[in-house]
JSON list of C-alpha atoms in Angstrom, two decimals:
[
{"chain": "A", "resi": 1165, "resn": "ASN", "atom": "CA", "xyz": [108.64, 43.11, 198.92]},
{"chain": "A", "resi": 1166, "resn": "VAL", "atom": "CA", "xyz": [105.50, 43.83, 196.86]},
{"chain": "A", "resi": 1167, "resn": "GLU", "atom": "CA", "xyz": [103.26, 46.63, 197.77]},
{"chain": "A", "resi": 1168, "resn": "ILE", "atom": "CA", "xyz": [99.55, 46.84, 196.78]},
{"chain": "A", "resi": 1169, "resn": "VAL", "atom": "CA", "xyz": [97.37, 49.89, 197.30]},
{"chain": "A", "resi": 1170, "resn": "TYR", "atom": "CA", "xyz": [93.42, 49.65, 197.03]},
{"chain": "A", "resi": 1171, "resn": "VAL", "atom": "CA", "xyz": [91.36, 52.77, 196.49]},
{"chain": "A", "resi": 1172, "resn": "PHE", "atom": "CA", "xyz": [87.98, 51.95, 198.75]},
{"chain": "A", "resi": 1173, "resn": "ASP", "atom": "CA", "xyz": [86.70, 55.58, 197.86]},
{"chain": "A", "resi": 1174, "resn": "GLY", "atom": "CA", "xyz": [87.93, 59.05, 197.01]},
{"chain": "A", "resi": 1175, "resn": "GLU", "atom": "CA", "xyz": [91.13, 59.69, 194.75]},
{"chain": "A", "resi": 1176, "resn": "LEU", "atom": "CA", "xyz": [94.66, 58.76, 194.94]},
{"chain": "A", "resi": 1177, "resn": "ASP", "atom": "CA", "xyz": [97.58, 59.85, 192.46]},
{"chain": "A", "resi": 1178, "resn": "VAL", "atom": "CA", "xyz": [100.19, 57.27, 191.99]},
{"chain": "A", "resi": 1179, "resn": "THR", "atom": "CA", "xyz": [103.48, 57.30, 190.21]},
{"chain": "A", "resi": 1180, "resn": "ILE", "atom": "CA", "xyz": [105.22, 53.94, 189.80]},
{"chain": "A", "resi": 1181, "resn": "ASN", "atom": "CA", "xyz": [108.44, 53.89, 187.83]},
{"chain": "A", "resi": 1182, "resn": "GLY", "atom": "CA", "xyz": [107.56, 57.20, 186.11]},
{"chain": "A", "resi": 1183, "resn": "GLN", "atom": "CA", "xyz": [103.75, 56.16, 185.30]},
{"chain": "A", "resi": 1184, "resn": "LYS", "atom": "CA", "xyz": [101.09, 58.35, 186.75]},
{"chain": "A", "resi": 1185, "resn": "GLN", "atom": "CA", "xyz": [97.63, 57.35, 187.00]},
{"chain": "A", "resi": 1186, "resn": "ARG", "atom": "CA", "xyz": [94.71, 58.73, 189.64]},
{"chain": "A", "resi": 1187, "resn": "LEU", "atom": "CA", "xyz": [93.11, 56.00, 191.15]},
{"chain": "A", "resi": 1188, "resn": "ARG", "atom": "CA", "xyz": [89.40, 56.31, 192.08]},
{"chain": "A", "resi": 1189, "resn": "LYS", "atom": "CA", "xyz": [86.97, 54.04, 193.94]},
{"chain": "A", "resi": 1190, "resn": "GLY", "atom": "CA", "xyz": [87.72, 50.27, 192.92]},
{"chain": "A", "resi": 1191, "resn": "SER", "atom": "CA", "xyz": [91.03, 50.85, 191.23]},
{"chain": "A", "resi": 1192, "resn": "ALA", "atom": "CA", "xyz": [94.33, 49.42, 192.55]},
{"chain": "A", "resi": 1193, "resn": "ALA", "atom": "CA", "xyz": [98.13, 49.45, 191.90]},
{"chain": "A", "resi": 1194, "resn": "ILE", "atom": "CA", "xyz": [101.04, 47.32, 192.39]},
{"chain": "A", "resi": 1195, "resn": "ALA", "atom": "CA", "xyz": [104.77, 47.87, 192.94]},
{"chain": "A", "resi": 1196, "resn": "GLY", "atom": "CA", "xyz": [107.60, 45.73, 193.02]},
{"chain": "A", "resi": 1197, "resn": "SER", "atom": "CA", "xyz": [110.81, 45.97, 195.41]},
{"chain": "A", "resi": 1198, "resn": "PHE", "atom": "CA", "xyz": [112.85, 48.24, 193.01]},
{"chain": "A", "resi": 1199, "resn": "ASP", "atom": "CA", "xyz": [110.09, 50.25, 191.74]},
{"chain": "A", "resi": 1200, "resn": "THR", "atom": "CA", "xyz": [110.09, 54.04, 192.64]},
{"chain": "A", "resi": 1201, "resn": "HIS", "atom": "CA", "xyz": [106.57, 54.93, 193.28]},
{"chain": "A", "resi": 1202, "resn": "LEU", "atom": "CA", "xyz": [104.93, 57.84, 195.33]},
{"chain": "A", "resi": 1203, "resn": "TYR", "atom": "CA", "xyz": [101.08, 58.36, 196.69]},
{"chain": "A", "resi": 1204, "resn": "GLN", "atom": "CA", "xyz": [99.26, 61.52, 196.80]},
{"chain": "A", "resi": 1205, "resn": "THR", "atom": "CA", "xyz": [95.82, 62.30, 197.88]},
{"chain": "A", "resi": 1206, "resn": "PRO", "atom": "CA", "xyz": [94.26, 65.26, 196.00]},
{"chain": "A", "resi": 1207, "resn": "SER", "atom": "CA", "xyz": [91.89, 65.92, 198.59]},
{"chain": "A", "resi": 1208, "resn": "TYR", "atom": "CA", "xyz": [90.30, 62.96, 200.14]},
{"chain": "A", "resi": 1209, "resn": "SER", "atom": "CA", "xyz": [91.10, 58.88, 199.83]},
{"chain": "A", "resi": 1210, "resn": "ASP", "atom": "CA", "xyz": [90.25, 55.87, 202.09]},
{"chain": "A", "resi": 1211, "resn": "THR", "atom": "CA", "xyz": [92.89, 53.52, 200.70]},
{"chain": "A", "resi": 1212, "resn": "ALA", "atom": "CA", "xyz": [94.27, 50.14, 202.00]},
{"chain": "A", "resi": 1213, "resn": "PHE", "atom": "CA", "xyz": [97.99, 49.01, 201.68]},
{"chain": "A", "resi": 1214, "resn": "LEU", "atom": "CA", "xyz": [99.40, 45.65, 201.66]},
{"chain": "A", "resi": 1215, "resn": "ILE", "atom": "CA", "xyz": [103.37, 45.09, 201.62]},
{"chain": "A", "resi": 1216, "resn": "VAL", "atom": "CA", "xyz": [104.28, 41.35, 201.15]},
{"chain": "A", "resi": 1217, "resn": "PRO", "atom": "CA", "xyz": [107.34, 40.07, 201.93]},
{"chain": "A", "resi": 1218, "resn": "LEU", "atom": "CA", "xyz": [108.27, 37.76, 199.00]},
{"chain": "A", "resi": 1219, "resn": "ASP", "atom": "CA", "xyz": [109.03, 34.73, 201.07]},
{"chain": "A", "resi": 1220, "resn": "MET", "atom": "CA", "xyz": [105.44, 34.83, 202.16]},
{"chain": "A", "resi": 1221, "resn": "ALA", "atom": "CA", "xyz": [104.47, 34.69, 198.47]},
{"chain": "A", "resi": 1222, "resn": "PRO", "atom": "CA", "xyz": [106.10, 31.64, 196.44]},
{"chain": "A", "resi": 1223, "resn": "TYR", "atom": "CA", "xyz": [103.50, 30.80, 194.02]},
{"chain": "A", "resi": 1224, "resn": "TYR", "atom": "CA", "xyz": [103.48, 34.71, 193.06]},
{"chain": "A", "resi": 1225, "resn": "VAL", "atom": "CA", "xyz": [107.33, 34.89, 192.93]},
{"chain": "A", "resi": 1226, "resn": "LYS", "atom": "CA", "xyz": [107.30, 31.59, 190.62]},
{"chain": "A", "resi": 1227, "resn": "ALA", "atom": "CA", "xyz": [104.29, 33.09, 188.45]},
{"chain": "A", "resi": 1228, "resn": "VAL", "atom": "CA", "xyz": [106.23, 36.45, 187.91]},
{"chain": "A", "resi": 1229, "resn": "GLY", "atom": "CA", "xyz": [109.94, 35.11, 187.66]},
{"chain": "A", "resi": 1230, "resn": "SER", "atom": "CA", "xyz": [111.95, 37.60, 185.92]},
{"chain": "A", "resi": 1231, "resn": "LYS", "atom": "CA", "xyz": [109.10, 39.68, 184.34]},
{"chain": "A", "resi": 1232, "resn": "ARG", "atom": "CA", "xyz": [107.29, 42.70, 185.28]},
{"chain": "A", "resi": 1233, "resn": "PHE", "atom": "CA", "xyz": [103.84, 44.09, 184.85]},
{"chain": "A", "resi": 1234, "resn": "GLY", "atom": "CA", "xyz": [103.36, 46.39, 181.70]},
{"chain": "A", "resi": 1235, "resn": "SER", "atom": "CA", "xyz": [101.30, 48.53, 183.67]},
{"chain": "A", "resi": 1236, "resn": "PRO", "atom": "CA", "xyz": [100.84, 48.52, 187.31]},
{"chain": "A", "resi": 1237, "resn": "PHE", "atom": "CA", "xyz": [97.45, 49.81, 187.55]},
{"chain": "A", "resi": 1238, "resn": "LEU", "atom": "CA", "xyz": [94.27, 47.91, 187.91]},
{"chain": "A", "resi": 1239, "resn": "PRO", "atom": "CA", "xyz": [91.01, 49.57, 187.07]},
{"chain": "A", "resi": 1240, "resn": "ALA", "atom": "CA", "xyz": [87.66, 49.06, 188.78]},
{"chain": "A", "resi": 1241, "resn": "GLY", "atom": "CA", "xyz": [85.82, 46.14, 187.53]},
{"chain": "A", "resi": 1242, "resn": "PRO", "atom": "CA", "xyz": [84.03, 42.77, 188.62]},
{"chain": "A", "resi": 1243, "resn": "HIS", "atom": "CA", "xyz": [86.92, 41.86, 190.81]},
{"chain": "A", "resi": 1244, "resn": "CYS", "atom": "CA", "xyz": [86.49, 44.56, 193.19]},
{"chain": "A", "resi": 1245, "resn": "ALA", "atom": "CA", "xyz": [83.92, 42.58, 195.26]},
{"chain": "A", "resi": 1246, "resn": "GLU", "atom": "CA", "xyz": [86.51, 39.65, 195.95]},
{"chain": "A", "resi": 1247, "resn": "MET", "atom": "CA", "xyz": [89.53, 41.90, 196.39]},
{"chain": "A", "resi": 1248, "resn": "GLU", "atom": "CA", "xyz": [87.28, 43.81, 199.12]},
{"chain": "A", "resi": 1249, "resn": "HIS", "atom": "CA", "xyz": [86.39, 40.79, 200.63]},
{"chain": "A", "resi": 1250, "resn": "THR", "atom": "CA", "xyz": [90.19, 39.41, 200.62]},
{"chain": "A", "resi": 1251, "resn": "ILE", "atom": "CA", "xyz": [91.35, 42.73, 202.39]},
{"chain": "A", "resi": 1252, "resn": "GLY", "atom": "CA", "xyz": [88.52, 42.27, 205.03]},
{"chain": "A", "resi": 1253, "resn": "GLN", "atom": "CA", "xyz": [89.99, 38.70, 205.67]},
{"chain": "A", "resi": 1254, "resn": "LEU", "atom": "CA", "xyz": [93.51, 39.95, 205.84]},
{"chain": "A", "resi": 1255, "resn": "GLN", "atom": "CA", "xyz": [92.53, 42.30, 208.31]},
{"chain": "A", "resi": 1256, "resn": "ARG", "atom": "CA", "xyz": [91.44, 39.57, 210.61]},
{"chain": "A", "resi": 1257, "resn": "HIS", "atom": "CA", "xyz": [94.78, 37.71, 210.50]},
{"chain": "A", "resi": 1258, "resn": "ASP", "atom": "CA", "xyz": [98.24, 38.06, 211.86]},
{"chain": "A", "resi": 1259, "resn": "LEU", "atom": "CA", "xyz": [100.45, 38.28, 208.93]},
{"chain": "A", "resi": 1260, "resn": "SER", "atom": "CA", "xyz": [103.94, 38.17, 210.84]},
{"chain": "A", "resi": 1261, "resn": "CYS", "atom": "CA", "xyz": [103.40, 34.39, 212.02]},
{"chain": "A", "resi": 1262, "resn": "GLY", "atom": "CA", "xyz": [102.94, 32.52, 208.91]},
{"chain": "A", "resi": 1263, "resn": "ASP", "atom": "CA", "xyz": [99.28, 32.20, 208.96]},
{"chain": "A", "resi": 1264, "resn": "MET", "atom": "CA", "xyz": [98.37, 29.75, 206.28]},
{"chain": "A", "resi": 1265, "resn": "ILE", "atom": "CA", "xyz": [95.04, 31.26, 205.88]},
{"chain": "A", "resi": 1266, "resn": "ALA", "atom": "CA", "xyz": [96.33, 34.71, 205.48]},
{"chain": "A", "resi": 1267, "resn": "MET", "atom": "CA", "xyz": [99.12, 33.32, 203.13]},
{"chain": "A", "resi": 1268, "resn": "GLY", "atom": "CA", "xyz": [96.14, 31.93, 201.08]},
{"chain": "A", "resi": 1269, "resn": "TYR", "atom": "CA", "xyz": [94.27, 35.51, 200.74]},
{"chain": "A", "resi": 1270, "resn": "ILE", "atom": "CA", "xyz": [97.48, 37.15, 199.99]},
{"chain": "A", "resi": 1271, "resn": "HIS", "atom": "CA", "xyz": [98.10, 34.77, 197.10]},
{"chain": "A", "resi": 1272, "resn": "VAL", "atom": "CA", "xyz": [94.23, 35.39, 196.06]},
{"chain": "A", "resi": 1273, "resn": "MET", "atom": "CA", "xyz": [95.19, 39.26, 196.21]},
{"chain": "A", "resi": 1274, "resn": "LEU", "atom": "CA", "xyz": [98.26, 38.83, 193.91]},
{"chain": "A", "resi": 1275, "resn": "GLY", "atom": "CA", "xyz": [96.50, 36.43, 191.63]},
{"chain": "A", "resi": 1276, "resn": "GLN", "atom": "CA", "xyz": [93.92, 39.16, 190.76]},
{"chain": "A", "resi": 1277, "resn": "PHE", "atom": "CA", "xyz": [97.03, 41.19, 189.54]},
{"chain": "A", "resi": 1278, "resn": "ILE", "atom": "CA", "xyz": [98.63, 38.18, 187.45]},
{"chain": "A", "resi": 1279, "resn": "SER", "atom": "CA", "xyz": [95.45, 37.39, 186.27]},
{"chain": "A", "resi": 1280, "resn": "LEU", "atom": "CA", "xyz": [94.12, 40.76, 184.94]},
{"chain": "A", "resi": 1281, "resn": "LEU", "atom": "CA", "xyz": [97.23, 42.47, 184.07]},
{"chain": "A", "resi": 1282, "resn": "GLU", "atom": "CA", "xyz": [99.84, 41.81, 181.38]},
{"chain": "A", "resi": 1283, "resn": "LEU", "atom": "CA", "xyz": [103.31, 40.43, 182.34]},
{"chain": "A", "resi": 1284, "resn": "VAL", "atom": "CA", "xyz": [106.15, 41.66, 180.05]},
{"chain": "A", "resi": 1285, "resn": "PRO", "atom": "CA", "xyz": [109.64, 40.89, 179.75]},
{"chain": "A", "resi": 1286, "resn": "GLY", "atom": "CA", "xyz": [111.97, 42.33, 182.76]},
{"chain": "A", "resi": 1287, "resn": "PRO", "atom": "CA", "xyz": [115.56, 43.46, 182.47]},
{"chain": "A", "resi": 1288, "resn": "SER", "atom": "CA", "xyz": [118.08, 40.83, 182.24]},
{"chain": "A", "resi": 1289, "resn": "GLU", "atom": "CA", "xyz": [119.47, 39.24, 185.60]},
{"chain": "A", "resi": 1290, "resn": "GLY", "atom": "CA", "xyz": [123.02, 41.09, 185.07]},
{"chain": "A", "resi": 1291, "resn": "SER", "atom": "CA", "xyz": [121.10, 44.48, 184.42]},
{"chain": "A", "resi": 1292, "resn": "HIS", "atom": "CA", "xyz": [119.12, 43.78, 187.18]},
{"chain": "A", "resi": 1293, "resn": "SER", "atom": "CA", "xyz": [121.92, 43.37, 189.78]},
{"chain": "A", "resi": 1294, "resn": "LEU", "atom": "CA", "xyz": [123.58, 46.50, 188.67]},
{"chain": "A", "resi": 1295, "resn": "ILE", "atom": "CA", "xyz": [120.27, 48.66, 188.82]},
{"chain": "A", "resi": 1296, "resn": "ARG", "atom": "CA", "xyz": [119.84, 47.13, 192.49]},
{"chain": "A", "resi": 1297, "resn": "ASP", "atom": "CA", "xyz": [123.42, 48.38, 193.26]},
{"chain": "A", "resi": 1298, "resn": "ILE", "atom": "CA", "xyz": [123.03, 51.67, 191.70]},
{"chain": "A", "resi": 1299, "resn": "LEU", "atom": "CA", "xyz": [119.54, 52.18, 193.50]},
{"chain": "A", "resi": 1300, "resn": "PHE", "atom": "CA", "xyz": [121.22, 51.39, 196.61]},
{"chain": "A", "resi": 1301, "resn": "TYR", "atom": "CA", "xyz": [123.89, 53.75, 195.95]},
{"chain": "A", "resi": 1302, "resn": "LEU", "atom": "CA", "xyz": [121.71, 56.50, 195.29]},
{"chain": "A", "resi": 1303, "resn": "GLU", "atom": "CA", "xyz": [119.76, 55.94, 198.43]},
{"chain": "A", "resi": 1304, "resn": "THR", "atom": "CA", "xyz": [122.80, 56.57, 200.51]},
{"chain": "A", "resi": 1305, "resn": "HIS", "atom": "CA", "xyz": [124.14, 59.09, 198.45]},
{"chain": "A", "resi": 1306, "resn": "TYR", "atom": "CA", "xyz": [121.48, 61.27, 196.97]},
{"chain": "A", "resi": 1307, "resn": "LEU", "atom": "CA", "xyz": [122.13, 64.21, 198.96]},
{"chain": "A", "resi": 1308, "resn": "SER", "atom": "CA", "xyz": [125.79, 64.42, 197.86]},
{"chain": "A", "resi": 1309, "resn": "PRO", "atom": "CA", "xyz": [126.61, 65.45, 194.14]},
{"chain": "A", "resi": 1310, "resn": "ILE", "atom": "CA", "xyz": [126.06, 62.47, 191.67]},
{"chain": "A", "resi": 1311, "resn": "ASN", "atom": "CA", "xyz": [126.84, 62.28, 187.98]},
{"chain": "A", "resi": 1312, "resn": "ILE", "atom": "CA", "xyz": [126.77, 59.51, 185.48]},
{"chain": "A", "resi": 1313, "resn": "THR", "atom": "CA", "xyz": [130.60, 59.76, 184.85]},
{"chain": "A", "resi": 1314, "resn": "ASP", "atom": "CA", "xyz": [131.10, 58.74, 188.72]},
{"chain": "A", "resi": 1315, "resn": "LEU", "atom": "CA", "xyz": [128.72, 56.15, 188.62]},
{"chain": "A", "resi": 1316, "resn": "SER", "atom": "CA", "xyz": [130.43, 54.38, 185.75]},
{"chain": "A", "resi": 1317, "resn": "ASN", "atom": "CA", "xyz": [133.65, 54.60, 187.38]},
{"chain": "A", "resi": 1318, "resn": "ARG", "atom": "CA", "xyz": [132.53, 53.35, 190.41]},
{"chain": "A", "resi": 1319, "resn": "PHE", "atom": "CA", "xyz": [130.28, 50.18, 189.12]},
{"chain": "A", "resi": 1320, "resn": "GLY", "atom": "CA", "xyz": [132.81, 49.73, 185.85]},
{"chain": "A", "resi": 1321, "resn": "TYR", "atom": "CA", "xyz": [130.17, 50.11, 183.01]},
{"chain": "A", "resi": 1322, "resn": "ASN", "atom": "CA", "xyz": [130.00, 52.47, 180.21]},
{"chain": "A", "resi": 1323, "resn": "LYS", "atom": "CA", "xyz": [127.98, 55.44, 181.22]},
{"chain": "A", "resi": 1324, "resn": "PHE", "atom": "CA", "xyz": [125.58, 54.96, 178.01]},
{"chain": "A", "resi": 1325, "resn": "TYR", "atom": "CA", "xyz": [124.90, 51.39, 179.16]},
{"chain": "A", "resi": 1326, "resn": "ILE", "atom": "CA", "xyz": [124.08, 52.50, 182.91]},
{"chain": "A", "resi": 1327, "resn": "SER", "atom": "CA", "xyz": [121.89, 55.42, 181.61]},
{"chain": "A", "resi": 1328, "resn": "LYS", "atom": "CA", "xyz": [119.84, 53.04, 179.34]},
{"chain": "A", "resi": 1329, "resn": "SER", "atom": "CA", "xyz": [119.79, 50.15, 181.76]},
{"chain": "A", "resi": 1330, "resn": "PHE", "atom": "CA", "xyz": [118.66, 52.20, 184.38]},
{"chain": "A", "resi": 1331, "resn": "ASN", "atom": "CA", "xyz": [115.81, 54.19, 182.19]},
{"chain": "A", "resi": 1332, "resn": "GLN", "atom": "CA", "xyz": [114.59, 50.61, 181.39]},
{"chain": "A", "resi": 1333, "resn": "ALA", "atom": "CA", "xyz": [114.37, 49.30, 184.80]},
{"chain": "A", "resi": 1334, "resn": "VAL", "atom": "CA", "xyz": [113.32, 52.52, 186.42]},
{"chain": "A", "resi": 1335, "resn": "ARG", "atom": "CA", "xyz": [111.47, 54.34, 183.72]},
{"chain": "A", "resi": 1336, "resn": "CYS", "atom": "CA", "xyz": [113.02, 57.54, 184.48]},
{"chain": "A", "resi": 1337, "resn": "SER", "atom": "CA", "xyz": [116.64, 58.90, 184.24]},
{"chain": "A", "resi": 1338, "resn": "ILE", "atom": "CA", "xyz": [118.88, 58.78, 186.86]},
{"chain": "A", "resi": 1339, "resn": "PRO", "atom": "CA", "xyz": [118.90, 62.79, 187.52]},
{"chain": "A", "resi": 1340, "resn": "GLU", "atom": "CA", "xyz": [115.16, 62.08, 187.51]},
{"chain": "A", "resi": 1341, "resn": "TYR", "atom": "CA", "xyz": [115.24, 59.71, 190.34]},
{"chain": "A", "resi": 1342, "resn": "VAL", "atom": "CA", "xyz": [117.98, 61.71, 192.33]},
{"chain": "A", "resi": 1343, "resn": "ASN", "atom": "CA", "xyz": [115.98, 64.83, 192.28]},
{"chain": "A", "resi": 1344, "resn": "MET", "atom": "CA", "xyz": [112.63, 62.98, 193.13]},
{"chain": "A", "resi": 1345, "resn": "ARG", "atom": "CA", "xyz": [114.53, 61.55, 196.43]},
{"chain": "A", "resi": 1346, "resn": "ARG", "atom": "CA", "xyz": [116.02, 65.02, 197.26]},
{"chain": "A", "resi": 1347, "resn": "ALA", "atom": "CA", "xyz": [112.64, 66.74, 196.63]},
{"chain": "A", "resi": 1348, "resn": "ARG", "atom": "CA", "xyz": [110.81, 64.07, 198.97]},
{"chain": "A", "resi": 1349, "resn": "HIS", "atom": "CA", "xyz": [113.60, 64.82, 201.73]},
{"chain": "A", "resi": 1350, "resn": "ALA", "atom": "CA", "xyz": [113.01, 68.56, 201.35]},
{"chain": "A", "resi": 1351, "resn": "ALA", "atom": "CA", "xyz": [109.38, 68.05, 201.85]},
{"chain": "A", "resi": 1352, "resn": "ARG", "atom": "CA", "xyz": [110.23, 66.36, 205.22]},
{"chain": "A", "resi": 1353, "resn": "LEU", "atom": "CA", "xyz": [112.45, 69.39, 206.08]},
{"chain": "A", "resi": 1354, "resn": "ILE", "atom": "CA", "xyz": [109.53, 71.90, 205.17]},
{"chain": "A", "resi": 1355, "resn": "GLN", "atom": "CA", "xyz": [107.10, 69.80, 207.42]},
{"chain": "A", "resi": 1356, "resn": "THR", "atom": "CA", "xyz": [109.02, 70.21, 210.32]},
{"chain": "A", "resi": 1357, "resn": "GLY", "atom": "CA", "xyz": [109.66, 74.00, 209.90]},
{"chain": "A", "resi": 1358, "resn": "GLY", "atom": "CA", "xyz": [113.43, 73.28, 208.73]},
{"chain": "A", "resi": 1359, "resn": "GLY", "atom": "CA", "xyz": [114.93, 76.65, 208.00]},
{"chain": "A", "resi": 1360, "resn": "SER", "atom": "CA", "xyz": [114.71, 78.85, 204.88]},
{"chain": "A", "resi": 1361, "resn": "LEU", "atom": "CA", "xyz": [113.79, 77.48, 201.61]},
{"chain": "A", "resi": 1362, "resn": "VAL", "atom": "CA", "xyz": [117.49, 78.54, 200.47]},
{"chain": "A", "resi": 1363, "resn": "ASP", "atom": "CA", "xyz": [118.83, 76.55, 203.25]},
{"chain": "A", "resi": 1364, "resn": "ILE", "atom": "CA", "xyz": [116.48, 73.44, 202.72]},
{"chain": "A", "resi": 1365, "resn": "ALA", "atom": "CA", "xyz": [117.43, 73.55, 199.05]},
{"chain": "A", "resi": 1366, "resn": "ALA", "atom": "CA", "xyz": [121.28, 73.14, 199.97]},
{"chain": "A", "resi": 1367, "resn": "GLU", "atom": "CA", "xyz": [120.70, 70.43, 202.64]},
{"chain": "A", "resi": 1368, "resn": "SER", "atom": "CA", "xyz": [118.69, 68.54, 200.12]},
{"chain": "A", "resi": 1369, "resn": "GLY", "atom": "CA", "xyz": [121.45, 68.23, 197.59]},
{"chain": "A", "resi": 1370, "resn": "PHE", "atom": "CA", "xyz": [120.41, 70.94, 195.21]},
{"chain": "A", "resi": 1371, "resn": "SER", "atom": "CA", "xyz": [123.05, 73.13, 193.39]},
{"chain": "A", "resi": 1372, "resn": "ASN", "atom": "CA", "xyz": [120.66, 75.98, 193.39]},
{"chain": "A", "resi": 1373, "resn": "ILE", "atom": "CA", "xyz": [117.31, 77.35, 194.31]},
{"chain": "A", "resi": 1374, "resn": "ARG", "atom": "CA", "xyz": [116.11, 77.17, 190.64]},
{"chain": "A", "resi": 1375, "resn": "ALA", "atom": "CA", "xyz": [116.69, 73.35, 190.43]},
{"chain": "A", "resi": 1376, "resn": "PHE", "atom": "CA", "xyz": [115.19, 72.97, 193.75]},
{"chain": "A", "resi": 1377, "resn": "ASN", "atom": "CA", "xyz": [111.89, 74.84, 192.82]},
{"chain": "A", "resi": 1378, "resn": "ARG", "atom": "CA", "xyz": [111.63, 72.88, 189.58]},
{"chain": "A", "resi": 1379, "resn": "ALA", "atom": "CA", "xyz": [112.25, 69.37, 190.76]},
{"chain": "A", "resi": 1380, "resn": "PHE", "atom": "CA", "xyz": [109.91, 70.14, 193.82]},
{"chain": "A", "resi": 1381, "resn": "SER", "atom": "CA", "xyz": [107.11, 71.26, 191.50]},
{"chain": "A", "resi": 1382, "resn": "ALA", "atom": "CA", "xyz": [107.40, 68.35, 189.36]},
{"chain": "A", "resi": 1383, "resn": "LEU", "atom": "CA", "xyz": [106.90, 65.84, 192.02]},
{"chain": "A", "resi": 1384, "resn": "TYR", "atom": "CA", "xyz": [104.31, 67.45, 194.30]},
{"chain": "A", "resi": 1385, "resn": "GLY", "atom": "CA", "xyz": [102.54, 69.64, 191.60]},
{"chain": "A", "resi": 1386, "resn": "MET", "atom": "CA", "xyz": [103.41, 72.98, 193.31]},
{"chain": "A", "resi": 1387, "resn": "PRO", "atom": "CA", "xyz": [106.48, 75.15, 194.48]},
{"chain": "A", "resi": 1388, "resn": "PRO", "atom": "CA", "xyz": [107.87, 74.48, 197.82]},
{"chain": "A", "resi": 1389, "resn": "SER", "atom": "CA", "xyz": [106.88, 77.97, 199.00]},
{"chain": "A", "resi": 1390, "resn": "LEU", "atom": "CA", "xyz": [103.34, 76.86, 198.71]},
{"chain": "A", "resi": 1391, "resn": "TYR", "atom": "CA", "xyz": [103.81, 73.44, 199.97]},
{"chain": "A", "resi": 1392, "resn": "ARG", "atom": "CA", "xyz": [105.06, 75.18, 203.42]},
{"chain": "A", "resi": 1393, "resn": "LYS", "atom": "CA", "xyz": [102.12, 77.01, 203.62]},
{"chain": "A", "resi": 1394, "resn": "GLN", "atom": "CA", "xyz": [99.71, 73.89, 203.26]},
{"chain": "A", "resi": 1395, "resn": "HIS", "atom": "CA", "xyz": [101.92, 71.35, 205.21]},
{"chain": "A", "resi": 1396, "resn": "VAL", "atom": "CA", "xyz": [104.11, 72.75, 207.70]},
{"chain": "A", "resi": 1397, "resn": "ILE", "atom": "CA", "xyz": [103.48, 71.39, 211.23]},
{"chain": "A", "resi": 1398, "resn": "LEU", "atom": "CA", "xyz": [103.35, 74.31, 213.75]}
]
């Protein structure tokens, strides 16, 4: 899939592959299938999200190929009126039944990004395949202890090559990525009142409460104790 977010009003903090930016009215961002991304609303935002299966956008796939956007963020500009019109039209069509008009509007939206953002060379196919396999592995094992030596033995690549390839593709280190996934898991437990913070840290894969607090604060901008006060569901 490719995922697009457009801000009609307010502010939205967006992080994609380690690049962070606060989007305001008229701004947009695009994330690919294996891009790590996070959305946070500081106080208020009115946004539209569009998730497009790549088989619905063959011309986009052909245009992008193995490249990626140098920056995934599209600032406000003269294109805003057309983009908002396109979003409005898409809301009137059933995107699940192969509607040709809807697919046309999807390409209009994606074409805005291709024409206005710079495309840069992406990782090689071999590297891309390796990163995909590592991401799938991390997604199912992030609650367990993970280290680069274990990954090296599992995938048959030198640990320095794995670290470098992952950083280039995802734009953060493997420990940073794992801690982000663990922090998001912990946030869900906090929202549902899942026990003490010490228990939540352990259940989320953190070796100690200090590492938990550091990783959680880096992702959410506040310690887990404050997050609990603001987000717990009673």
